[in-house]
Coordinates of C-alpha atoms in Angstrom, one line a residue:
M7 CA -25.8 -94.8 -22.2
N8 CA -23.2 -96.5 -24.7
I9 CA -20.2 -97.8 -23.2
N10 CA -17.4 -98.3 -25.5
L11 CA -16.5 -102.0 -26.3
Q12 CA -13.0 -101.4 -24.9
T13 CA -13.8 -99.8 -21.9
K14 CA -16.5 -103.1 -21.1
W15 CA -13.4 -105.3 -21.8
I16 CA -11.7 -103.7 -19.6
I17 CA -14.1 -103.4 -17.2
W18 CA -14.2 -107.3 -17.4
S19 CA -10.8 -107.3 -17.3
L20 CA -10.5 -105.9 -13.6
L21 CA -13.4 -108.3 -12.3
L22 CA -11.3 -111.1 -13.8
L23 CA -8.2 -110.0 -11.6
Q24 CA -9.1 -111.2 -8.5
P25 CA -9.1 -114.7 -9.1
L26 CA -6.0 -114.7 -11.8
S27 CA -4.3 -113.2 -8.5
A28 CA -6.2 -115.1 -5.6
H29 CA -4.6 -118.7 -7.5
S30 CA -1.1 -117.5 -8.7
Y31 CA 0.8 -118.2 -5.9
S32 CA -1.1 -121.5 -4.7
H33 CA 2.2 -123.5 -5.7
C34 CA 2.0 -124.8 -2.6
E35 CA -1.3 -125.1 -1.8
A36 CA -1.5 -127.3 -4.1
M37 CA 0.3 -130.0 -2.7
L38 CA -1.7 -129.9 -0.2
P39 CA -5.2 -131.2 0.1
K40 CA -8.4 -129.6 -0.2
V41 CA -9.2 -129.9 3.2
I42 CA -6.5 -129.1 5.1
E43 CA -5.7 -125.5 2.5
D44 CA -6.6 -123.5 5.5
S45 CA -4.1 -124.7 7.8
V46 CA -0.8 -125.0 6.0
T47 CA 2.5 -124.3 7.7
S48 CA 4.1 -121.1 8.3
K49 CA 7.1 -122.6 6.1
C50 CA 4.2 -122.8 3.1
D51 CA 3.3 -119.1 3.5
T52 CA 7.1 -117.7 3.9
T53 CA 9.2 -119.3 2.0
F54 CA 10.2 -117.0 -1.5
L55 CA 9.4 -118.2 -4.9
F56 CA 10.3 -117.0 -8.2
Q57 CA 7.1 -118.0 -9.2
Q58 CA 5.2 -115.3 -6.7
L59 CA 6.8 -112.5 -8.5
I60 CA 5.6 -113.3 -12.2
L61 CA 1.6 -111.7 -11.5
P62 CA 2.3 -108.5 -9.4
V63 CA 5.5 -107.4 -10.9
S64 CA 4.1 -108.1 -14.7
L65 CA 1.3 -105.4 -13.1
I66 CA 3.7 -103.1 -12.4
A67 CA 5.6 -103.6 -15.2
V68 CA 2.1 -103.1 -17.3
G69 CA 1.2 -99.9 -15.2
A70 CA 5.0 -98.2 -15.6
F71 CA 4.4 -98.9 -19.6
G72 CA 1.2 -97.1 -19.9
V73 CA 2.6 -93.8 -18.5
C74 CA 5.0 -93.3 -21.7
N75 CA 3.1 -95.3 -24.8
S76 CA 1.1 -93.5 -26.6
N77 CA -0.9 -95.7 -27.6
F78 CA -2.3 -96.9 -24.0
K79 CA -2.4 -92.9 -23.3
K80 CA -5.2 -93.6 -26.0
L81 CA -6.8 -96.6 -24.3
N82 CA -6.5 -94.5 -20.7
S83 CA -8.5 -91.5 -22.3
I84 CA -10.8 -93.9 -23.7
V85 CA -11.3 -95.5 -20.6
K86 CA -11.7 -92.3 -18.6
N87 CA -13.8 -90.7 -22.0
D88 CA -16.5 -94.2 -21.4
M89 CA -16.6 -93.3 -17.4
D90 CA -17.3 -90.2 -17.5
E91 CA -20.5 -90.7 -19.0
L92 CA -21.4 -93.9 -17.2
R93 CA -21.0 -91.5 -14.4
G94 CA -22.5 -88.3 -14.9
S95 CA -22.4 -86.1 -11.5
R96 CA -23.1 -89.1 -9.4
Y97 CA -19.9 -90.0 -7.6
F98 CA -19.6 -92.7 -5.7
H99 CA -16.3 -92.1 -3.3
A100 CA -16.5 -95.0 -0.6
D101 CA -13.2 -96.4 -1.9
D102 CA -12.2 -93.4 0.1
Y103 CA -12.9 -95.9 3.4
V104 CA -13.6 -99.3 2.4
Q105 CA -9.8 -99.5 1.0
Y106 CA -8.8 -100.3 4.6
L107 CA -11.6 -103.0 5.2
P108 CA -9.4 -105.7 3.9
I109 CA -6.4 -105.5 6.3
I110 CA -9.3 -104.5 9.2
S111 CA -10.8 -107.9 8.4
Y112 CA -6.5 -109.8 7.9
L113 CA -6.1 -108.4 12.1
G114 CA -9.4 -109.4 12.9
L115 CA -11.0 -112.4 11.8
D116 CA -9.2 -114.8 14.2
F117 CA -10.7 -113.0 17.2
I118 CA -14.4 -114.0 15.8
G119 CA -13.7 -117.4 15.0
V120 CA -11.8 -117.2 11.9
K121 CA -9.1 -120.1 11.8
S122 CA -5.7 -118.0 10.9
K123 CA -2.3 -119.5 10.2
H124 CA -0.6 -117.3 12.8
C125 CA -0.6 -115.3 15.7
F126 CA -2.4 -111.9 16.3
K127 CA 1.2 -110.5 16.5
E128 CA 2.8 -112.5 13.7
R129 CA -0.2 -110.8 11.5
L130 CA 0.7 -107.6 12.9
V131 CA 4.6 -107.2 12.1
V132 CA 3.5 -108.8 8.3
G133 CA 0.7 -106.5 8.3
A134 CA 2.9 -103.1 8.9
S135 CA 5.9 -104.7 7.1
S136 CA 3.6 -104.5 4.3
Y137 CA 2.5 -101.3 4.2
L138 CA 5.6 -99.8 5.7
C139 CA 6.8 -101.2 2.2
M140 CA 3.9 -100.3 -0.1
A141 CA 3.8 -96.9 1.3
I142 CA 7.2 -96.2 0.6
F143 CA 6.9 -97.5 -3.0
I144 CA 3.9 -95.6 -3.9
N145 CA 4.9 -92.3 -2.5
S146 CA 8.5 -92.3 -3.9
T147 CA 7.3 -93.5 -7.0
K148 CA 4.6 -90.8 -7.4
H149 CA 7.3 -88.4 -6.3
I150 CA 9.3 -89.7 -9.2
V151 CA 6.7 -90.1 -12.1
K152 CA 4.3 -87.0 -11.6
E153 CA 1.7 -88.4 -13.7
P154 CA -1.1 -85.8 -13.8
R155 CA -4.3 -86.8 -12.3
P156 CA -7.2 -87.5 -15.0
D157 CA -10.0 -85.0 -13.1
S158 CA -7.5 -82.1 -11.0
G159 CA -4.3 -82.6 -12.9
A160 CA -1.9 -82.9 -9.7
R161 CA 1.1 -84.8 -10.3
N162 CA 0.9 -87.2 -8.3
S163 CA -1.7 -90.2 -10.0
F164 CA 0.9 -92.8 -10.8
P165 CA 0.4 -95.9 -8.9
S166 CA -3.2 -95.6 -7.2
G167 CA -2.8 -95.9 -3.4
H168 CA -6.0 -96.3 -2.8
T169 CA -5.6 -99.8 -5.4
A170 CA -2.9 -100.8 -3.9
T171 CA -3.7 -100.3 -0.3
A172 CA -6.7 -102.8 -1.1
F173 CA -4.4 -105.2 -2.9
T174 CA -2.2 -105.3 -0.1
G175 CA -5.1 -106.1 2.4
A176 CA -6.7 -108.5 -0.2
E177 CA -3.3 -110.9 -0.8
L178 CA -2.7 -110.8 3.1
M179 CA -5.8 -112.1 3.1
R180 CA -5.7 -115.2 0.8
E181 CA -2.6 -115.8 2.3
E182 CA -4.0 -116.2 5.8
Y183 CA -7.1 -117.5 5.9
G184 CA -6.8 -119.5 2.2
T185 CA -8.0 -119.2 -0.8
M186 CA -11.9 -119.2 -0.7
V187 CA -11.8 -115.9 1.3
G188 CA -9.4 -114.2 -0.6
L189 CA -11.1 -114.4 -4.1
G190 CA -14.1 -113.0 -2.2
V191 CA -12.0 -109.9 -0.9
Y192 CA -10.2 -109.6 -4.6
A193 CA -12.9 -109.0 -6.0
F194 CA -13.8 -106.2 -3.2
A195 CA -10.0 -105.0 -3.9
T196 CA -10.9 -105.2 -7.4
G197 CA -14.0 -103.0 -6.7
V198 CA -12.0 -100.4 -4.9
A199 CA -9.7 -100.3 -8.8
F200 CA -13.0 -100.0 -10.2
L201 CA -14.3 -96.5 -8.3
R202 CA -11.2 -94.8 -9.2
L203 CA -11.6 -95.2 -12.3
Y204 CA -15.4 -94.5 -11.8
N205 CA -14.2 -91.5 -10.0
G206 CA -11.9 -90.3 -12.2
R207 CA -9.5 -89.8 -10.0
H208 CA -7.2 -92.4 -11.9
W209 CA -5.7 -93.8 -15.2
L210 CA -6.3 -97.0 -16.1
N211 CA -2.3 -98.1 -15.8
D212 CA -2.2 -96.1 -12.2
V213 CA -4.9 -99.0 -11.1
I214 CA -2.9 -101.6 -13.0
A215 CA 0.5 -100.8 -11.4
G216 CA -1.4 -100.2 -8.2
A217 CA -3.0 -103.6 -7.6
G218 CA 0.5 -105.1 -8.6
V219 CA 2.7 -102.9 -5.9
G220 CA -0.3 -104.2 -3.4
I221 CA 0.6 -107.8 -4.4
L222 CA 3.7 -107.8 -3.9
S223 CA 4.2 -105.5 -0.8
A224 CA 1.8 -108.3 1.0
R225 CA 3.9 -111.0 -0.2
I226 CA 7.4 -109.2 1.2
G227 CA 5.4 -109.0 5.0
Y228 CA 5.4 -113.0 4.8
W229 CA 9.1 -113.3 3.4
M230 CA 10.7 -111.2 6.2
L231 CA 8.0 -113.4 8.8
P232 CA 10.8 -116.3 9.6
L233 CA 13.4 -113.1 10.2
Y234 CA 10.7 -111.5 12.6
Q235 CA 10.3 -114.7 14.8
R236 CA 14.4 -115.4 14.7
W237 CA 14.5 -112.0 16.2
F238 CA 12.2 -112.3 18.5
K239 CA 12.8 -115.8 19.4
W240 CA 8.8 -116.6 17.5
N241 CA 9.6 -120.0 18.2
T242 CA 6.7 -121.9 16.5
P243 CA 3.6 -119.4 14.4
K244 CA 1.3 -120.4 16.9
S245 CA 3.3 -119.9 19.8
K246 CA 1.1 -118.9 22.9
E247 CA 0.7 -115.8 25.1
T248 CA 1.4 -115.7 28.6
V249 CA 0.8 -113.2 31.2
V250 CA 1.7 -113.4 34.8
L251 CA 1.6 -111.5 38.4
L252 CA 3.0 -112.5 41.5
P253 CA 3.0 -111.0 44.9
G254 CA 6.0 -110.0 46.8
Y255 CA 6.7 -109.0 50.1
S256 CA 10.3 -107.3 51.2
P257 CA 10.9 -107.9 54.6
D258 CA 13.0 -105.0 55.1
S259 CA 11.0 -102.1 54.1
R260 CA 7.6 -104.3 54.9
S261 CA 6.4 -103.6 51.3
W262 CA 4.3 -105.4 49.1
S263 CA 4.5 -105.4 45.3
I264 CA 3.0 -106.8 42.2
N265 CA 5.8 -108.2 40.0
F266 CA 4.4 -108.0 36.4
A267 CA 5.6 -110.8 33.3
Y268 CA 4.8 -111.4 29.8
T269 CA 6.0 -113.4 27.3
F270 CA 5.2 -113.8 23.8

């Protein structure tokens, strides 16, 4: 089975994307000793840095360039044809389901003993903000660009939502649990992007832009966290939730009550 040399280069580029992505925002972490890399402060991972825009904006720009550039469209066709030859009739649709594993891990790893930088409620609002931004960007862009899909011709190909979903979770994981965990999840997200090409559901530029949208959306979620902390008076990134149950008795009505208080 002969795979075009250009397609082999593209596959290796996708595989190399994950370490590049995982290390692209390590400016703050590089200033800290390696032994405390996974316990950097909230200030470090929620502060806007211009450098954080370089990789996601570049990926989105390259993907957008592929929508209208004739040479990139030829590359898209070459990759599609080689993926069709590689796949034959053996489709593998795991990408429809495993795209959600990074965000599930992001929310749940702390409960099985993996140290996180933020408590669950903060991870929840960061994750919700990230995926809301991602969904708005992906769906509005699909509606505006109307790029035909390679397999069905449906005009909602650009950018890849599956890829964006996986890369949003990968960047959240990298930021929350550290670079080493992030490397593994970025490799996983790259696998999702590859499956979108393998199954003929997207063009190459679609998955490139989708990866950029996912990374940028995760960063937006973390940039918004200090705002949520002020709104909801979350004074520390590891503030504790408290539940209090107090019995009460009213002499006038001769009735008992249970008073419930929840602070977070």
